[in-house]
């Protein structure tokens, strides 16, 4: 099964994808995480990615598509994958369709998350993530704090704040989303695979509720 997480930054894509990974036993692959790992390791890819990420811009399509194409060849994603943060442009979506159709596969579900912009900004600046690349659990210091400040409940590693999780960069990331990624909503609606969910405190419907509903529907075979 191939699931795509779509939505502006801070809508909860990573949180929902992480929950679905655990519950459905399908691997979550986040292009943002791949870039952050490369930045941390100081690779050439990391240096390139950082020059875009720090400004809230997208890493060029050719670079990103090649990374995902390679990742899709790995044995651990042959029975399914949750793509978190890819595709982010129509060119990426078209390339993904070609890669998948060459393997006799297709996108099964696009989970499009929406959240009011004020909530996004609030959520992003209070987000902390586990620094252990095997864990990457996401917390919110106000809504979902760890039991011990700065420490991951699950693995005991230190929590960190992403460099691009500040008010200035998040505004640029939202602009980038509106200009380059939001056309994908129509792209996948036309293909009949789009499922839109509001994730918001305003309606008391959070990432966990979305994961519960999607898990239930997949297990009952209602997509
Ligand atoms: P994320 O962790 O998904 O919020 O991504 C963080 C940043 O990584 C984005 O703001 C982009 O700069 C870059 N990035 C992640 N995924 C992609 C993608 N599919 N295409 C281009 N840039 C990406």
PDB file of C-alpha atoms and ligand atoms in Angstrom:
ATOM      1  CA  UNK A   1       0.000   0.000   0.000  1.00  0.00           C
ATOM      2  CA  UNK A   2       1.303   3.419  -0.948  1.00  0.00           C
ATOM      3  CA  UNK A   3       0.164   6.332   1.208  1.00  0.00           C
ATOM      4  CA  UNK A   4       1.158   9.964   0.699  1.00  0.00           C
ATOM      5  CA  UNK A   5       0.991  12.544   3.468  1.00  0.00           C
ATOM      6  CA  UNK A   6       0.047  15.919   2.009  1.00  0.00           C
ATOM      7  CA  UNK A   7      -0.511  19.217   3.818  1.00  0.00           C
ATOM      8  CA  UNK A   8       1.155  22.460   4.845  1.00  0.00           C
ATOM      9  CA  UNK A   9       4.056  22.292   7.321  1.00  0.00           C
ATOM     10  CA  UNK A  10       2.896  21.826  10.897  1.00  0.00           C
ATOM     11  CA  UNK A  11      -0.398  20.122  10.058  1.00  0.00           C
ATOM     12  CA  UNK A  12       0.768  16.876  11.663  1.00  0.00           C
ATOM     13  CA  UNK A  13       1.977  14.831   8.668  1.00  0.00           C
ATOM     14  CA  UNK A  14       4.945  13.387  10.575  1.00  0.00           C
ATOM     15  CA  UNK A  15       2.872  12.600  13.664  1.00  0.00           C
ATOM     16  CA  UNK A  16       0.131  10.794  11.726  1.00  0.00           C
ATOM     17  CA  UNK A  17       2.665   8.999   9.496  1.00  0.00           C
ATOM     18  CA  UNK A  18       4.574   7.790  12.589  1.00  0.00           C
ATOM     19  CA  UNK A  19       1.388   6.394  14.133  1.00  0.00           C
ATOM     20  CA  UNK A  20       0.335   4.685  10.901  1.00  0.00           C
ATOM     21  CA  UNK A  21       3.821   3.187  10.519  1.00  0.00           C
ATOM     22  CA  UNK A  22       3.499   1.518  13.917  1.00  0.00           C
ATOM     23  CA  UNK A  23      -0.083   0.376  13.456  1.00  0.00           C
ATOM     24  CA  UNK A  24       0.021  -0.788   9.831  1.00  0.00           C
ATOM     25  CA  UNK A  25       3.610  -2.042   9.762  1.00  0.00           C
ATOM     26  CA  UNK A  26       4.439   0.057   6.697  1.00  0.00           C
ATOM     27  CA  UNK A  27       7.624   2.139   6.628  1.00  0.00           C
ATOM     28  CA  UNK A  28       7.417   5.943   6.950  1.00  0.00           C
ATOM     29  CA  UNK A  29       9.893   7.737   4.693  1.00  0.00           C
ATOM     30  CA  UNK A  30      10.305  11.471   5.227  1.00  0.00           C
ATOM     31  CA  UNK A  31      12.341  13.434   2.674  1.00  0.00           C
ATOM     32  CA  UNK A  32      12.794  16.177   5.310  1.00  0.00           C
ATOM     33  CA  UNK A  33      14.364  13.593   7.673  1.00  0.00           C
ATOM     34  CA  UNK A  34      16.691  12.366   4.900  1.00  0.00           C
ATOM     35  CA  UNK A  35      17.859  15.940   4.286  1.00  0.00           C
ATOM     36  CA  UNK A  36      18.277  16.677   8.031  1.00  0.00           C
ATOM     37  CA  UNK A  37      20.374  13.507   8.476  1.00  0.00           C
ATOM     38  CA  UNK A  38      22.625  14.617   5.612  1.00  0.00           C
ATOM     39  CA  UNK A  39      22.958  18.103   7.111  1.00  0.00           C
ATOM     40  CA  UNK A  40      23.956  16.560  10.443  1.00  0.00           C
ATOM     41  CA  UNK A  41      26.531  14.335   8.738  1.00  0.00           C
ATOM     42  CA  UNK A  42      27.891  17.272   6.711  1.00  0.00           C
ATOM     43  CA  UNK A  43      27.518  15.547   3.316  1.00  0.00           C
ATOM     44  CA  UNK A  44      27.442  17.435  -0.011  1.00  0.00           C
ATOM     45  CA  UNK A  45      23.722  16.689  -0.238  1.00  0.00           C
ATOM     46  CA  UNK A  46      23.300  18.105   3.276  1.00  0.00           C
ATOM     47  CA  UNK A  47      25.079  21.346   2.339  1.00  0.00           C
ATOM     48  CA  UNK A  48      22.914  21.740  -0.737  1.00  0.00           C
ATOM     49  CA  UNK A  49      19.680  20.909   1.105  1.00  0.00           C
ATOM     50  CA  UNK A  50      20.513  23.297   3.964  1.00  0.00           C
ATOM     51  CA  UNK A  51      20.892  26.225   1.568  1.00  0.00           C
ATOM     52  CA  UNK A  52      17.211  25.801   0.609  1.00  0.00           C
ATOM     53  CA  UNK A  53      15.732  24.527   3.879  1.00  0.00           C
ATOM     54  CA  UNK A  54      17.073  27.399   5.975  1.00  0.00           C
ATOM     55  CA  UNK A  55      15.131  29.799   3.727  1.00  0.00           C
ATOM     56  CA  UNK A  56      11.939  27.751   3.756  1.00  0.00           C
ATOM     57  CA  UNK A  57      12.382  26.866   0.066  1.00  0.00           C
ATOM     58  CA  UNK A  58      12.165  23.495  -1.642  1.00  0.00           C
ATOM     59  CA  UNK A  59      15.233  21.428  -2.510  1.00  0.00           C
ATOM     60  CA  UNK A  60      15.316  21.123  -6.345  1.00  0.00           C
ATOM     61  CA  UNK A  61      13.092  18.475  -7.916  1.00  0.00           C
ATOM     62  CA  UNK A  62      15.846  16.484  -9.677  1.00  0.00           C
ATOM     63  CA  UNK A  63      17.772  15.996  -6.414  1.00  0.00           C
ATOM     64  CA  UNK A  64      14.665  15.044  -4.416  1.00  0.00           C
ATOM     65  CA  UNK A  65      13.199  12.727  -7.063  1.00  0.00           C
ATOM     66  CA  UNK A  66      16.486  10.770  -7.347  1.00  0.00           C
ATOM     67  CA  UNK A  67      16.595  10.259  -3.585  1.00  0.00           C
ATOM     68  CA  UNK A  68      13.048   8.919  -3.485  1.00  0.00           C
ATOM     69  CA  UNK A  69      13.566   6.756  -6.599  1.00  0.00           C
ATOM     70  CA  UNK A  70      16.565   5.080  -4.889  1.00  0.00           C
ATOM     71  CA  UNK A  71      14.671   4.694  -1.616  1.00  0.00           C
ATOM     72  CA  UNK A  72      11.767   2.983  -3.401  1.00  0.00           C
ATOM     73  CA  UNK A  73      14.155   0.219  -4.534  1.00  0.00           C
ATOM     74  CA  UNK A  74      14.979  -0.856  -0.955  1.00  0.00           C
ATOM     75  CA  UNK A  75      13.554  -4.160   0.330  1.00  0.00           C
ATOM     76  CA  UNK A  76      11.911  -2.624   3.430  1.00  0.00           C
ATOM     77  CA  UNK A  77       9.395  -0.648   1.353  1.00  0.00           C
ATOM     78  CA  UNK A  78       8.331  -3.296  -1.130  1.00  0.00           C
ATOM     79  CA  UNK A  79       5.126  -4.148   0.709  1.00  0.00           C
ATOM     80  CA  UNK A  80       4.217  -0.519   1.274  1.00  0.00           C
ATOM     81  CA  UNK A  81       5.426   2.956   2.139  1.00  0.00           C
ATOM     82  CA  UNK A  82       4.112   6.117   3.793  1.00  0.00           C
ATOM     83  CA  UNK A  83       5.699   9.027   1.954  1.00  0.00           C
ATOM     84  CA  UNK A  84       5.867  11.946   4.365  1.00  0.00           C
ATOM     85  CA  UNK A  85       6.657  15.260   2.639  1.00  0.00           C
ATOM     86  CA  UNK A  86       6.981  13.881  -0.890  1.00  0.00           C
ATOM     87  CA  UNK A  87       5.783  14.803  -3.474  1.00  0.00           C
ATOM     88  CA  UNK A  88       5.744  18.563  -2.948  1.00  0.00           C
ATOM     89  CA  UNK A  89       5.474  19.721  -6.573  1.00  0.00           C
ATOM     90  CA  UNK A  90       3.484  18.550  -9.587  1.00  0.00           C
ATOM     91  CA  UNK A  91       6.778  17.524 -11.279  1.00  0.00           C
ATOM     92  CA  UNK A  92       7.572  15.282  -8.263  1.00  0.00           C
ATOM     93  CA  UNK A  93       4.066  13.773  -8.343  1.00  0.00           C
ATOM     94  CA  UNK A  94       4.368  13.002 -12.053  1.00  0.00           C
ATOM     95  CA  UNK A  95       7.804  11.459 -11.566  1.00  0.00           C
ATOM     96  CA  UNK A  96       6.443   9.338  -8.714  1.00  0.00           C
ATOM     97  CA  UNK A  97       3.573   8.101 -10.894  1.00  0.00           C
ATOM     98  CA  UNK A  98       6.075   7.044 -13.575  1.00  0.00           C
ATOM     99  CA  UNK A  99       8.362   5.276 -11.086  1.00  0.00           C
ATOM    100  CA  UNK A 100       5.419   3.428  -9.535  1.00  0.00           C
ATOM    101  CA  UNK A 101       3.747   2.464 -12.794  1.00  0.00           C
ATOM    102  CA  UNK A 102       7.047   0.948 -13.990  1.00  0.00           C
ATOM    103  CA  UNK A 103       6.782  -1.328 -10.953  1.00  0.00           C
ATOM    104  CA  UNK A 104       3.079  -2.064 -11.568  1.00  0.00           C
ATOM    105  CA  UNK A 105       2.135   0.019  -8.514  1.00  0.00           C
ATOM    106  CA  UNK A 106       0.129   3.189  -7.882  1.00  0.00           C
ATOM    107  CA  UNK A 107      -0.654   5.673  -5.122  1.00  0.00           C
ATOM    108  CA  UNK A 108      -3.469   4.181  -3.013  1.00  0.00           C
ATOM    109  CA  UNK A 109      -4.295   7.057  -0.665  1.00  0.00           C
ATOM    110  CA  UNK A 110      -3.310  10.698  -0.287  1.00  0.00           C
ATOM    111  CA  UNK A 111      -4.014  11.924   3.193  1.00  0.00           C
ATOM    112  CA  UNK A 112      -4.386  15.694   2.940  1.00  0.00           C
ATOM    113  CA  UNK A 113      -4.193  17.403   6.351  1.00  0.00           C
ATOM    114  CA  UNK A 114      -5.480  20.932   6.882  1.00  0.00           C
ATOM    115  CA  UNK A 115      -5.045  23.203   9.921  1.00  0.00           C
ATOM    116  CA  UNK A 116      -5.809  26.940  10.426  1.00  0.00           C
ATOM    117  CA  UNK A 117      -2.657  29.033   9.914  1.00  0.00           C
ATOM    118  CA  UNK A 118      -2.581  30.543  13.467  1.00  0.00           C
ATOM    119  CA  UNK A 119      -2.592  27.033  14.907  1.00  0.00           C
ATOM    120  CA  UNK A 120       0.193  25.949  12.531  1.00  0.00           C
ATOM    121  CA  UNK A 121       2.510  28.733  13.679  1.00  0.00           C
ATOM    122  CA  UNK A 122       1.763  28.084  17.356  1.00  0.00           C
ATOM    123  CA  UNK A 123       2.300  24.358  16.886  1.00  0.00           C
ATOM    124  CA  UNK A 124       5.532  24.652  14.925  1.00  0.00           C
ATOM    125  CA  UNK A 125       7.292  26.996  17.348  1.00  0.00           C
ATOM    126  CA  UNK A 126       6.459  24.712  20.282  1.00  0.00           C
ATOM    127  CA  UNK A 127       7.412  21.485  18.435  1.00  0.00           C
ATOM    128  CA  UNK A 128      10.343  19.412  19.688  1.00  0.00           C
ATOM    129  CA  UNK A 129      11.637  16.212  18.107  1.00  0.00           C
ATOM    130  CA  UNK A 130      13.630  13.300  19.454  1.00  0.00           C
ATOM    131  CA  UNK A 131      17.248  13.549  18.270  1.00  0.00           C
ATOM    132  CA  UNK A 132      17.550   9.757  17.924  1.00  0.00           C
ATOM    133  CA  UNK A 133      17.151   9.090  14.170  1.00  0.00           C
ATOM    134  CA  UNK A 134      15.657   5.653  14.923  1.00  0.00           C
ATOM    135  CA  UNK A 135      12.952   7.232  17.116  1.00  0.00           C
ATOM    136  CA  UNK A 136      12.160  10.774  15.887  1.00  0.00           C
ATOM    137  CA  UNK A 137       9.091  11.009  18.159  1.00  0.00           C
ATOM    138  CA  UNK A 138       7.417  14.409  17.907  1.00  0.00           C
ATOM    139  CA  UNK A 139       6.351  16.405  20.992  1.00  0.00           C
ATOM    140  CA  UNK A 140       4.727  19.762  21.618  1.00  0.00           C
ATOM    141  CA  UNK A 141       5.902  21.563  24.745  1.00  0.00           C
ATOM    142  CA  UNK A 142       2.376  22.913  25.353  1.00  0.00           C
ATOM    143  CA  UNK A 143      -0.042  20.323  23.959  1.00  0.00           C
ATOM    144  CA  UNK A 144       1.945  17.108  24.278  1.00  0.00           C
ATOM    145  CA  UNK A 145       5.004  17.626  26.515  1.00  0.00           C
ATOM    146  CA  UNK A 146       7.396  14.805  27.435  1.00  0.00           C
ATOM    147  CA  UNK A 147       7.224  13.521  31.039  1.00  0.00           C
ATOM    148  CA  UNK A 148      10.701  14.889  31.738  1.00  0.00           C
ATOM    149  CA  UNK A 149      11.551  18.209  30.111  1.00  0.00           C
ATOM    150  CA  UNK A 150      13.840  17.855  27.084  1.00  0.00           C
ATOM    151  CA  UNK A 151      13.935  14.035  27.201  1.00  0.00           C
ATOM    152  CA  UNK A 152      12.125  11.573  24.927  1.00  0.00           C
ATOM    153  CA  UNK A 153       9.604   9.376  26.801  1.00  0.00           C
ATOM    154  CA  UNK A 154      10.174   6.490  24.396  1.00  0.00           C
ATOM    155  CA  UNK A 155      13.969   6.235  24.124  1.00  0.00           C
ATOM    156  CA  UNK A 156      15.469   8.708  26.641  1.00  0.00           C
ATOM    157  CA  UNK A 157      17.353  10.732  24.006  1.00  0.00           C
ATOM    158  CA  UNK A 158      17.479  14.532  24.030  1.00  0.00           C
ATOM    159  CA  UNK A 159      14.739  16.495  22.342  1.00  0.00           C
ATOM    160  CA  UNK A 160      15.749  19.207  19.893  1.00  0.00           C
ATOM    161  CA  UNK A 161      14.065  22.035  18.040  1.00  0.00           C
ATOM    162  CA  UNK A 162      14.344  21.959  14.239  1.00  0.00           C
ATOM    163  CA  UNK A 163      16.290  24.930  12.860  1.00  0.00           C
ATOM    164  CA  UNK A 164      13.477  25.782  10.456  1.00  0.00           C
ATOM    165  CA  UNK A 165      10.817  25.712  13.226  1.00  0.00           C
ATOM    166  CA  UNK A 166      10.909  29.447  13.903  1.00  0.00           C
ATOM    167  CA  UNK A 167       8.241  32.025  13.115  1.00  0.00           C
ATOM    168  CA  UNK A 168      10.071  33.630  10.169  1.00  0.00           C
ATOM    169  CA  UNK A 169      10.933  30.389   8.369  1.00  0.00           C
ATOM    170  CA  UNK A 170       7.533  28.812   8.984  1.00  0.00           C
ATOM    171  CA  UNK A 171       5.878  31.773   7.233  1.00  0.00           C
ATOM    172  CA  UNK A 172       8.152  31.229   4.210  1.00  0.00           C
ATOM    173  CA  UNK A 173       7.409  27.478   4.308  1.00  0.00           C
ATOM    174  CA  UNK A 174       3.662  28.147   4.294  1.00  0.00           C
ATOM    175  CA  UNK A 175       4.114  30.472   1.274  1.00  0.00           C
ATOM    176  CA  UNK A 176       6.138  27.791  -0.514  1.00  0.00           C
ATOM    177  CA  UNK A 177       3.402  25.268   0.260  1.00  0.00           C
ATOM    178  CA  UNK A 178       0.679  27.538  -1.159  1.00  0.00           C
ATOM    179  CA  UNK A 179       2.612  28.264  -4.345  1.00  0.00           C
ATOM    180  CA  UNK A 180       4.220  24.929  -5.161  1.00  0.00           C
ATOM    181  CA  UNK A 181       2.551  22.120  -3.216  1.00  0.00           C
ATOM    182  CA  UNK A 182      -1.146  23.037  -2.913  1.00  0.00           C
ATOM    183  CA  UNK A 183      -1.804  22.272  -6.645  1.00  0.00           C
ATOM    184  CA  UNK A 184      -1.316  18.613  -5.661  1.00  0.00           C
ATOM    185  CA  UNK A 185      -4.688  18.678  -3.890  1.00  0.00           C
ATOM    186  CA  UNK A 186      -6.410  19.027  -7.276  1.00  0.00           C
ATOM    187  CA  UNK A 187      -3.934  16.611  -8.913  1.00  0.00           C
ATOM    188  CA  UNK A 188      -4.840  13.792  -6.533  1.00  0.00           C
ATOM    189  CA  UNK A 189      -8.534  14.726  -6.292  1.00  0.00           C
ATOM    190  CA  UNK A 190      -8.781  14.146 -10.052  1.00  0.00           C
ATOM    191  CA  UNK A 191      -7.205  10.723  -9.571  1.00  0.00           C
ATOM    192  CA  UNK A 192      -9.835   9.868  -6.950  1.00  0.00           C
ATOM    193  CA  UNK A 193      -7.360   9.067  -4.147  1.00  0.00           C
ATOM    194  CA  UNK A 194      -7.596  12.207  -2.000  1.00  0.00           C
ATOM    195  CA  UNK A 195      -8.798  12.049   1.603  1.00  0.00           C
ATOM    196  CA  UNK A 196      -8.901  15.408   3.381  1.00  0.00           C
ATOM    197  CA  UNK A 197      -8.913  15.646   7.187  1.00  0.00           C
ATOM    198  CA  UNK A 198      -8.900  18.751   9.375  1.00  0.00           C
ATOM    199  CA  UNK A 199      -6.401  18.490  12.222  1.00  0.00           C
ATOM    200  CA  UNK A 200      -7.258  21.212  14.680  1.00  0.00           C
ATOM    201  CA  UNK A 201      -7.813  21.934  18.362  1.00  0.00           C
ATOM    202  CA  UNK A 202     -10.667  24.185  17.215  1.00  0.00           C
ATOM    203  CA  UNK A 203     -12.772  21.119  16.384  1.00  0.00           C
ATOM    204  CA  UNK A 204     -11.000  18.820  18.843  1.00  0.00           C
ATOM    205  CA  UNK A 205      -9.787  16.568  16.008  1.00  0.00           C
ATOM    206  CA  UNK A 206      -6.079  15.836  16.330  1.00  0.00           C
ATOM    207  CA  UNK A 207      -3.486  13.675  14.579  1.00  0.00           C
ATOM    208  CA  UNK A 208      -4.304  10.688  16.764  1.00  0.00           C
ATOM    209  CA  UNK A 209      -7.973  10.840  15.721  1.00  0.00           C
ATOM    210  CA  UNK A 210      -6.980  10.880  12.048  1.00  0.00           C
ATOM    211  CA  UNK A 211      -4.639   7.913  12.546  1.00  0.00           C
ATOM    212  CA  UNK A 212      -7.439   6.012  14.385  1.00  0.00           C
ATOM    213  CA  UNK A 213      -9.920   6.629  11.559  1.00  0.00           C
ATOM    214  CA  UNK A 214      -7.522   5.812   8.731  1.00  0.00           C
ATOM    215  CA  UNK A 215      -6.305   2.651  10.489  1.00  0.00           C
ATOM    216  CA  UNK A 216      -9.895   1.514  11.029  1.00  0.00           C
ATOM    217  CA  UNK A 217     -10.876   2.194   7.391  1.00  0.00           C
ATOM    218  CA  UNK A 218      -7.815   0.434   5.983  1.00  0.00           C
ATOM    219  CA  UNK A 219      -8.367  -2.589   8.212  1.00  0.00           C
ATOM    220  CA  UNK A 220     -12.046  -2.663   7.170  1.00  0.00           C
ATOM    221  CA  UNK A 221     -11.012  -2.206   3.555  1.00  0.00           C
ATOM    222  CA  UNK A 222     -12.928   1.062   3.133  1.00  0.00           C
ATOM    223  CA  UNK A 223     -10.659   3.534   1.447  1.00  0.00           C
TER     224      UNK A 223
HETATM  225  P1  LIG B   1       9.648  18.622   6.318  1.00  0.00           P
HETATM  226  O1  LIG B   1      10.455  17.881   7.309  1.00  0.00           O
HETATM  227  O2  LIG B   1       8.773  17.727   5.467  1.00  0.00           O
HETATM  228  O3  LIG B   1       8.881  19.775   6.901  1.00  0.00           O
HETATM  229  O4  LIG B   1      10.704  19.273   5.281  1.00  0.00           O
HETATM  230  C1  LIG B   1      11.648  20.230   5.704  1.00  0.00           C
HETATM  231  C2  LIG B   1      12.260  20.904   4.501  1.00  0.00           C
HETATM  232  O5  LIG B   1      12.950  19.938   3.688  1.00  0.00           O
HETATM  233  C3  LIG B   1      11.287  21.582   3.540  1.00  0.00           C
HETATM  234  O6  LIG B   1      10.937  22.880   3.982  1.00  0.00           O
HETATM  235  C4  LIG B   1      12.101  21.595   2.244  1.00  0.00           C
HETATM  236  O7  LIG B   1      13.095  22.614   2.273  1.00  0.00           O
HETATM  237  C5  LIG B   1      12.839  20.255   2.299  1.00  0.00           C
HETATM  238  N1  LIG B   1      12.032  19.183   1.658  1.00  0.00           N
HETATM  239  C6  LIG B   1      11.442  18.119   2.269  1.00  0.00           C
HETATM  240  N2  LIG B   1      10.793  17.360   1.370  1.00  0.00           N
HETATM  241  C7  LIG B   1      10.954  17.963   0.163  1.00  0.00           C
HETATM  242  C8  LIG B   1      10.497  17.690  -1.160  1.00  0.00           C
HETATM  243  N3  LIG B   1       9.694  16.637  -1.423  1.00  0.00           N
HETATM  244  N4  LIG B   1      10.888  18.528  -2.152  1.00  0.00           N
HETATM  245  C9  LIG B   1      11.681  19.583  -1.915  1.00  0.00           C
HETATM  246  N5  LIG B   1      12.128  19.923  -0.696  1.00  0.00           N
HETATM  247  C10 LIG B   1      11.763  19.131   0.339  1.00  0.00           C
END
